[in-house]
């Protein structure tokens, strides 16, 4: 049975790097993000490398929509060995300018839906002794008031990763995150999608340390 990875919050940057890394190692790839036309473009780009790709459009800010898409892709693919939660509201905004409504809305995408994604894929990960990966951030350890909501989200997301791993490791599931402390760019010598994808693959293969700080 061929292995499969699901990437939530898929786009042409980090998640494409991860998709291609796992795809090069024999994985089929499934993608979820909000924009169907951009997903189609991403599928075509990844497929050019001989990787099998399918996708569904869903909004990570809507739990029922996300759960429905994950369930459908599990059915289509036969299950997942790896799930990566990469969705986030990336914005620069001073913490004193944030409203409760915005914080809650951002938190839904940045954190709560990561838990929803795990819950929706829990059965398939348990069956396959799989891995749940999260894209963390340096703000989770070193918060920045200029990125108030995102800093709160990354801190909570880091906590979630550790909690999930502690909760499900006895069931053969591993949960971990890569805390990215730098600007992701294809031209970066330290934080390109290709380089960071190696960290996610290391978490998958080693299943040892919950977190890689890069």
PDB file of C-alpha atoms in Angstrom:
ATOM      1  CA  UNK A   1       0.000   0.000   0.000  1.00  0.00           C
ATOM      2  CA  UNK A   2       1.462   3.322  -1.081  1.00  0.00           C
ATOM      3  CA  UNK A   3       1.934   5.918   1.631  1.00  0.00           C
ATOM      4  CA  UNK A   4      -0.003   9.192   1.577  1.00  0.00           C
ATOM      5  CA  UNK A   5       0.372  12.661   3.047  1.00  0.00           C
ATOM      6  CA  UNK A   6      -2.360  15.267   3.518  1.00  0.00           C
ATOM      7  CA  UNK A   7      -1.342  18.930   3.629  1.00  0.00           C
ATOM      8  CA  UNK A   8      -3.834  21.453   5.015  1.00  0.00           C
ATOM      9  CA  UNK A   9      -3.155  25.074   4.157  1.00  0.00           C
ATOM     10  CA  UNK A  10      -1.421  24.132   0.918  1.00  0.00           C
ATOM     11  CA  UNK A  11       0.317  26.736  -1.206  1.00  0.00           C
ATOM     12  CA  UNK A  12       3.306  27.271  -3.498  1.00  0.00           C
ATOM     13  CA  UNK A  13       5.801  27.868  -0.668  1.00  0.00           C
ATOM     14  CA  UNK A  14       6.631  25.670   2.291  1.00  0.00           C
ATOM     15  CA  UNK A  15       3.841  23.171   1.752  1.00  0.00           C
ATOM     16  CA  UNK A  16       4.898  22.574  -1.850  1.00  0.00           C
ATOM     17  CA  UNK A  17       8.410  21.888  -0.629  1.00  0.00           C
ATOM     18  CA  UNK A  18       7.049  19.360   1.857  1.00  0.00           C
ATOM     19  CA  UNK A  19       4.780  17.784  -0.757  1.00  0.00           C
ATOM     20  CA  UNK A  20       7.681  17.321  -3.151  1.00  0.00           C
ATOM     21  CA  UNK A  21       9.996  15.945  -0.449  1.00  0.00           C
ATOM     22  CA  UNK A  22       7.491  13.320   0.627  1.00  0.00           C
ATOM     23  CA  UNK A  23       6.418  12.686  -2.960  1.00  0.00           C
ATOM     24  CA  UNK A  24      10.018  12.043  -3.972  1.00  0.00           C
ATOM     25  CA  UNK A  25      10.063   9.413  -1.242  1.00  0.00           C
ATOM     26  CA  UNK A  26       7.096   7.500  -2.584  1.00  0.00           C
ATOM     27  CA  UNK A  27       4.110   9.317  -1.079  1.00  0.00           C
ATOM     28  CA  UNK A  28       0.887  10.262  -2.794  1.00  0.00           C
ATOM     29  CA  UNK A  29      -0.137  13.819  -1.923  1.00  0.00           C
ATOM     30  CA  UNK A  30      -3.511  15.312  -0.999  1.00  0.00           C
ATOM     31  CA  UNK A  31      -4.014  19.053  -0.581  1.00  0.00           C
ATOM     32  CA  UNK A  32      -6.548  21.314   1.132  1.00  0.00           C
ATOM     33  CA  UNK A  33      -6.797  25.101   0.979  1.00  0.00           C
ATOM     34  CA  UNK A  34      -9.499  27.684   0.296  1.00  0.00           C
ATOM     35  CA  UNK A  35      -8.800  28.510  -3.340  1.00  0.00           C
ATOM     36  CA  UNK A  36      -9.670  25.764  -5.821  1.00  0.00           C
ATOM     37  CA  UNK A  37      -8.009  27.425  -8.814  1.00  0.00           C
ATOM     38  CA  UNK A  38      -4.727  27.890  -6.948  1.00  0.00           C
ATOM     39  CA  UNK A  39      -4.937  24.288  -5.773  1.00  0.00           C
ATOM     40  CA  UNK A  40      -5.282  23.174  -9.387  1.00  0.00           C
ATOM     41  CA  UNK A  41      -2.156  25.148 -10.297  1.00  0.00           C
ATOM     42  CA  UNK A  42      -0.286  23.666  -7.348  1.00  0.00           C
ATOM     43  CA  UNK A  43      -1.381  20.168  -8.307  1.00  0.00           C
ATOM     44  CA  UNK A  44      -0.081  20.661 -11.838  1.00  0.00           C
ATOM     45  CA  UNK A  45       3.251  21.952 -10.566  1.00  0.00           C
ATOM     46  CA  UNK A  46       3.781  19.034  -8.183  1.00  0.00           C
ATOM     47  CA  UNK A  47       2.468  16.456 -10.661  1.00  0.00           C
ATOM     48  CA  UNK A  48       5.154  17.494 -13.147  1.00  0.00           C
ATOM     49  CA  UNK A  49       7.607  15.713 -10.850  1.00  0.00           C
ATOM     50  CA  UNK A  50       5.731  12.439 -11.257  1.00  0.00           C
ATOM     51  CA  UNK A  51       3.903  12.702  -7.928  1.00  0.00           C
ATOM     52  CA  UNK A  52       0.254  11.666  -7.668  1.00  0.00           C
ATOM     53  CA  UNK A  53      -1.790  14.589  -6.312  1.00  0.00           C
ATOM     54  CA  UNK A  54      -5.436  15.223  -5.506  1.00  0.00           C
ATOM     55  CA  UNK A  55      -7.133  18.061  -3.667  1.00  0.00           C
ATOM     56  CA  UNK A  56     -10.287  19.575  -2.245  1.00  0.00           C
ATOM     57  CA  UNK A  57     -11.031  23.208  -1.489  1.00  0.00           C
ATOM     58  CA  UNK A  58     -12.055  23.965   2.102  1.00  0.00           C
ATOM     59  CA  UNK A  59     -11.792  26.871   4.523  1.00  0.00           C
ATOM     60  CA  UNK A  60      -9.732  26.049   7.616  1.00  0.00           C
ATOM     61  CA  UNK A  61     -11.720  28.706   9.440  1.00  0.00           C
ATOM     62  CA  UNK A  62     -14.879  26.598   9.150  1.00  0.00           C
ATOM     63  CA  UNK A  63     -14.577  23.408  11.179  1.00  0.00           C
ATOM     64  CA  UNK A  64     -17.434  21.511   9.537  1.00  0.00           C
ATOM     65  CA  UNK A  65     -16.136  22.325   6.063  1.00  0.00           C
ATOM     66  CA  UNK A  66     -12.608  21.255   6.987  1.00  0.00           C
ATOM     67  CA  UNK A  67     -13.780  18.017   8.592  1.00  0.00           C
ATOM     68  CA  UNK A  68     -15.893  17.170   5.551  1.00  0.00           C
ATOM     69  CA  UNK A  69     -12.943  17.700   3.193  1.00  0.00           C
ATOM     70  CA  UNK A  70     -10.573  15.608   5.316  1.00  0.00           C
ATOM     71  CA  UNK A  71     -13.111  12.794   5.551  1.00  0.00           C
ATOM     72  CA  UNK A  72     -13.648  12.853   1.785  1.00  0.00           C
ATOM     73  CA  UNK A  73      -9.921  12.753   1.052  1.00  0.00           C
ATOM     74  CA  UNK A  74      -9.409   9.881   3.479  1.00  0.00           C
ATOM     75  CA  UNK A  75     -12.060   7.991   1.540  1.00  0.00           C
ATOM     76  CA  UNK A  76     -10.494   8.872  -1.815  1.00  0.00           C
ATOM     77  CA  UNK A  77      -6.918   8.076  -0.814  1.00  0.00           C
ATOM     78  CA  UNK A  78      -7.574   5.117   1.448  1.00  0.00           C
ATOM     79  CA  UNK A  79      -6.042   6.872   4.437  1.00  0.00           C
ATOM     80  CA  UNK A  80      -3.047   8.943   5.459  1.00  0.00           C
ATOM     81  CA  UNK A  81       0.307   8.142   7.011  1.00  0.00           C
ATOM     82  CA  UNK A  82       1.137  11.815   7.531  1.00  0.00           C
ATOM     83  CA  UNK A  83      -0.998  14.914   8.017  1.00  0.00           C
ATOM     84  CA  UNK A  84       0.573  18.385   7.974  1.00  0.00           C
ATOM     85  CA  UNK A  85      -1.346  21.368   9.343  1.00  0.00           C
ATOM     86  CA  UNK A  86       0.105  24.445   7.662  1.00  0.00           C
ATOM     87  CA  UNK A  87      -2.841  26.880   7.703  1.00  0.00           C
ATOM     88  CA  UNK A  88      -2.394  30.250   9.412  1.00  0.00           C
ATOM     89  CA  UNK A  89      -3.568  33.849   9.368  1.00  0.00           C
ATOM     90  CA  UNK A  90      -0.293  35.606   8.617  1.00  0.00           C
ATOM     91  CA  UNK A  91      -0.590  39.265   9.447  1.00  0.00           C
ATOM     92  CA  UNK A  92       1.400  42.056  11.035  1.00  0.00           C
ATOM     93  CA  UNK A  93      -0.706  43.930  13.577  1.00  0.00           C
ATOM     94  CA  UNK A  94       0.162  45.502  16.915  1.00  0.00           C
ATOM     95  CA  UNK A  95      -1.296  43.588  19.833  1.00  0.00           C
ATOM     96  CA  UNK A  96      -2.933  46.764  21.198  1.00  0.00           C
ATOM     97  CA  UNK A  97      -4.821  47.186  17.938  1.00  0.00           C
ATOM     98  CA  UNK A  98      -6.335  43.711  18.066  1.00  0.00           C
ATOM     99  CA  UNK A  99      -9.984  43.177  18.902  1.00  0.00           C
ATOM    100  CA  UNK A 100     -11.447  40.184  20.676  1.00  0.00           C
ATOM    101  CA  UNK A 101     -13.355  39.289  17.522  1.00  0.00           C
ATOM    102  CA  UNK A 102     -10.203  39.283  15.380  1.00  0.00           C
ATOM    103  CA  UNK A 103      -8.246  37.284  17.935  1.00  0.00           C
ATOM    104  CA  UNK A 104     -10.961  34.647  18.067  1.00  0.00           C
ATOM    105  CA  UNK A 105     -11.249  34.491  14.281  1.00  0.00           C
ATOM    106  CA  UNK A 106      -7.482  34.157  13.870  1.00  0.00           C
ATOM    107  CA  UNK A 107      -7.267  31.592  16.665  1.00  0.00           C
ATOM    108  CA  UNK A 108      -9.782  29.406  14.873  1.00  0.00           C
ATOM    109  CA  UNK A 109      -7.479  29.070  11.867  1.00  0.00           C
ATOM    110  CA  UNK A 110      -4.155  29.268  13.687  1.00  0.00           C
ATOM    111  CA  UNK A 111      -4.912  26.755  16.438  1.00  0.00           C
ATOM    112  CA  UNK A 112      -8.429  25.356  16.833  1.00  0.00           C
ATOM    113  CA  UNK A 113      -8.616  23.962  13.321  1.00  0.00           C
ATOM    114  CA  UNK A 114      -5.319  22.152  13.835  1.00  0.00           C
ATOM    115  CA  UNK A 115      -7.061  20.218  16.594  1.00  0.00           C
ATOM    116  CA  UNK A 116     -10.095  19.710  14.346  1.00  0.00           C
ATOM    117  CA  UNK A 117      -7.780  18.355  11.643  1.00  0.00           C
ATOM    118  CA  UNK A 118      -6.216  15.916  14.075  1.00  0.00           C
ATOM    119  CA  UNK A 119      -9.588  14.757  15.328  1.00  0.00           C
ATOM    120  CA  UNK A 120     -10.811  14.217  11.770  1.00  0.00           C
ATOM    121  CA  UNK A 121      -7.726  12.191  10.830  1.00  0.00           C
ATOM    122  CA  UNK A 122      -7.281  10.433  14.177  1.00  0.00           C
ATOM    123  CA  UNK A 123      -8.693   7.087  13.056  1.00  0.00           C
ATOM    124  CA  UNK A 124      -6.564   6.828   9.923  1.00  0.00           C
ATOM    125  CA  UNK A 125      -3.429   7.914  11.787  1.00  0.00           C
ATOM    126  CA  UNK A 126      -4.117   5.342  14.488  1.00  0.00           C
ATOM    127  CA  UNK A 127      -4.649   2.623  11.904  1.00  0.00           C
ATOM    128  CA  UNK A 128      -1.408   3.469  10.098  1.00  0.00           C
ATOM    129  CA  UNK A 129       0.662   4.419  13.168  1.00  0.00           C
ATOM    130  CA  UNK A 130       0.968   7.779  11.487  1.00  0.00           C
ATOM    131  CA  UNK A 131       2.418  11.208  12.081  1.00  0.00           C
ATOM    132  CA  UNK A 132       0.686  14.559  12.604  1.00  0.00           C
ATOM    133  CA  UNK A 133       2.908  17.516  11.759  1.00  0.00           C
ATOM    134  CA  UNK A 134       2.419  21.213  12.447  1.00  0.00           C
ATOM    135  CA  UNK A 135       4.085  24.306  11.028  1.00  0.00           C
ATOM    136  CA  UNK A 136       5.075  26.255  14.116  1.00  0.00           C
ATOM    137  CA  UNK A 137       6.907  29.546  14.361  1.00  0.00           C
ATOM    138  CA  UNK A 138       9.626  31.330  16.240  1.00  0.00           C
ATOM    139  CA  UNK A 139       6.956  33.671  17.608  1.00  0.00           C
ATOM    140  CA  UNK A 140       5.700  30.736  19.636  1.00  0.00           C
ATOM    141  CA  UNK A 141       8.867  30.947  21.724  1.00  0.00           C
ATOM    142  CA  UNK A 142       9.860  34.577  21.191  1.00  0.00           C
ATOM    143  CA  UNK A 143       6.611  36.584  20.830  1.00  0.00           C
ATOM    144  CA  UNK A 144       6.569  39.874  18.953  1.00  0.00           C
ATOM    145  CA  UNK A 145       3.999  42.562  19.802  1.00  0.00           C
ATOM    146  CA  UNK A 146       4.014  43.689  16.160  1.00  0.00           C
ATOM    147  CA  UNK A 147       2.626  40.257  15.304  1.00  0.00           C
ATOM    148  CA  UNK A 148       0.375  39.948  18.319  1.00  0.00           C
ATOM    149  CA  UNK A 149      -2.280  37.520  17.159  1.00  0.00           C
ATOM    150  CA  UNK A 150       0.171  35.340  15.259  1.00  0.00           C
ATOM    151  CA  UNK A 151       2.478  35.155  18.295  1.00  0.00           C
ATOM    152  CA  UNK A 152      -0.408  34.026  20.483  1.00  0.00           C
ATOM    153  CA  UNK A 153      -1.418  31.478  17.877  1.00  0.00           C
ATOM    154  CA  UNK A 154       2.051  30.006  17.439  1.00  0.00           C
ATOM    155  CA  UNK A 155       2.510  29.690  21.212  1.00  0.00           C
ATOM    156  CA  UNK A 156      -0.792  27.849  21.532  1.00  0.00           C
ATOM    157  CA  UNK A 157       0.002  25.699  18.498  1.00  0.00           C
ATOM    158  CA  UNK A 158       3.312  24.673  20.061  1.00  0.00           C
ATOM    159  CA  UNK A 159       1.494  23.673  23.237  1.00  0.00           C
ATOM    160  CA  UNK A 160      -1.010  21.705  21.177  1.00  0.00           C
ATOM    161  CA  UNK A 161       1.735  19.710  19.463  1.00  0.00           C
ATOM    162  CA  UNK A 162       3.284  18.675  22.766  1.00  0.00           C
ATOM    163  CA  UNK A 163      -0.118  17.829  24.238  1.00  0.00           C
ATOM    164  CA  UNK A 164      -1.154  15.737  21.251  1.00  0.00           C
ATOM    165  CA  UNK A 165       2.082  13.775  21.225  1.00  0.00           C
ATOM    166  CA  UNK A 166       1.804  13.029  24.931  1.00  0.00           C
ATOM    167  CA  UNK A 167      -1.822  12.001  24.516  1.00  0.00           C
ATOM    168  CA  UNK A 168      -1.483   9.651  21.530  1.00  0.00           C
ATOM    169  CA  UNK A 169       2.072   8.305  21.544  1.00  0.00           C
ATOM    170  CA  UNK A 170       0.947   5.137  23.331  1.00  0.00           C
ATOM    171  CA  UNK A 171      -1.349   4.494  20.350  1.00  0.00           C
ATOM    172  CA  UNK A 172       1.542   4.590  17.917  1.00  0.00           C
ATOM    173  CA  UNK A 173       0.880   8.119  16.656  1.00  0.00           C
ATOM    174  CA  UNK A 174       3.582  10.788  16.680  1.00  0.00           C
ATOM    175  CA  UNK A 175       2.850  14.526  16.728  1.00  0.00           C
ATOM    176  CA  UNK A 176       5.497  17.165  16.157  1.00  0.00           C
ATOM    177  CA  UNK A 177       6.189  20.617  14.814  1.00  0.00           C
ATOM    178  CA  UNK A 178       8.849  22.606  13.027  1.00  0.00           C
ATOM    179  CA  UNK A 179       9.146  26.046  14.607  1.00  0.00           C
ATOM    180  CA  UNK A 180      10.262  28.233  11.727  1.00  0.00           C
ATOM    181  CA  UNK A 181      12.195  31.251  13.005  1.00  0.00           C
ATOM    182  CA  UNK A 182      12.891  33.078   9.788  1.00  0.00           C
ATOM    183  CA  UNK A 183      11.422  34.339   6.536  1.00  0.00           C
ATOM    184  CA  UNK A 184      10.598  31.487   4.185  1.00  0.00           C
ATOM    185  CA  UNK A 185      11.918  32.170   0.693  1.00  0.00           C
ATOM    186  CA  UNK A 186      13.018  29.996  -2.188  1.00  0.00           C
ATOM    187  CA  UNK A 187      16.180  32.126  -2.370  1.00  0.00           C
ATOM    188  CA  UNK A 188      17.039  31.741   1.314  1.00  0.00           C
ATOM    189  CA  UNK A 189      20.167  29.772   2.153  1.00  0.00           C
ATOM    190  CA  UNK A 190      18.677  28.822   5.537  1.00  0.00           C
ATOM    191  CA  UNK A 191      14.872  28.933   5.257  1.00  0.00           C
ATOM    192  CA  UNK A 192      13.907  27.804   1.781  1.00  0.00           C
ATOM    193  CA  UNK A 193      10.945  25.424   1.407  1.00  0.00           C
ATOM    194  CA  UNK A 194      13.345  22.721   0.251  1.00  0.00           C
ATOM    195  CA  UNK A 195      15.555  23.081   3.337  1.00  0.00           C
ATOM    196  CA  UNK A 196      12.638  23.246   5.776  1.00  0.00           C
ATOM    197  CA  UNK A 197      10.992  20.228   4.149  1.00  0.00           C
ATOM    198  CA  UNK A 198      13.961  18.195   5.365  1.00  0.00           C
ATOM    199  CA  UNK A 199      12.991  19.057   8.953  1.00  0.00           C
ATOM    200  CA  UNK A 200       9.452  17.801   8.473  1.00  0.00           C
ATOM    201  CA  UNK A 201      10.750  14.620   6.885  1.00  0.00           C
ATOM    202  CA  UNK A 202      13.176  14.173   9.775  1.00  0.00           C
ATOM    203  CA  UNK A 203      10.307  14.384  12.263  1.00  0.00           C
ATOM    204  CA  UNK A 204       8.466  11.751  10.240  1.00  0.00           C
ATOM    205  CA  UNK A 205      11.373   9.330   9.994  1.00  0.00           C
ATOM    206  CA  UNK A 206      12.864   9.720  13.473  1.00  0.00           C
ATOM    207  CA  UNK A 207       9.676  10.228  15.539  1.00  0.00           C
ATOM    208  CA  UNK A 208      11.873  11.305  18.426  1.00  0.00           C
ATOM    209  CA  UNK A 209      11.925  15.007  19.321  1.00  0.00           C
ATOM    210  CA  UNK A 210       8.546  16.727  19.247  1.00  0.00           C
ATOM    211  CA  UNK A 211      10.025  19.979  17.980  1.00  0.00           C
ATOM    212  CA  UNK A 212      12.669  21.143  15.558  1.00  0.00           C
ATOM    213  CA  UNK A 213      13.553  24.829  15.913  1.00  0.00           C
ATOM    214  CA  UNK A 214      14.914  26.200  12.661  1.00  0.00           C
TER     215      UNK A 214
END
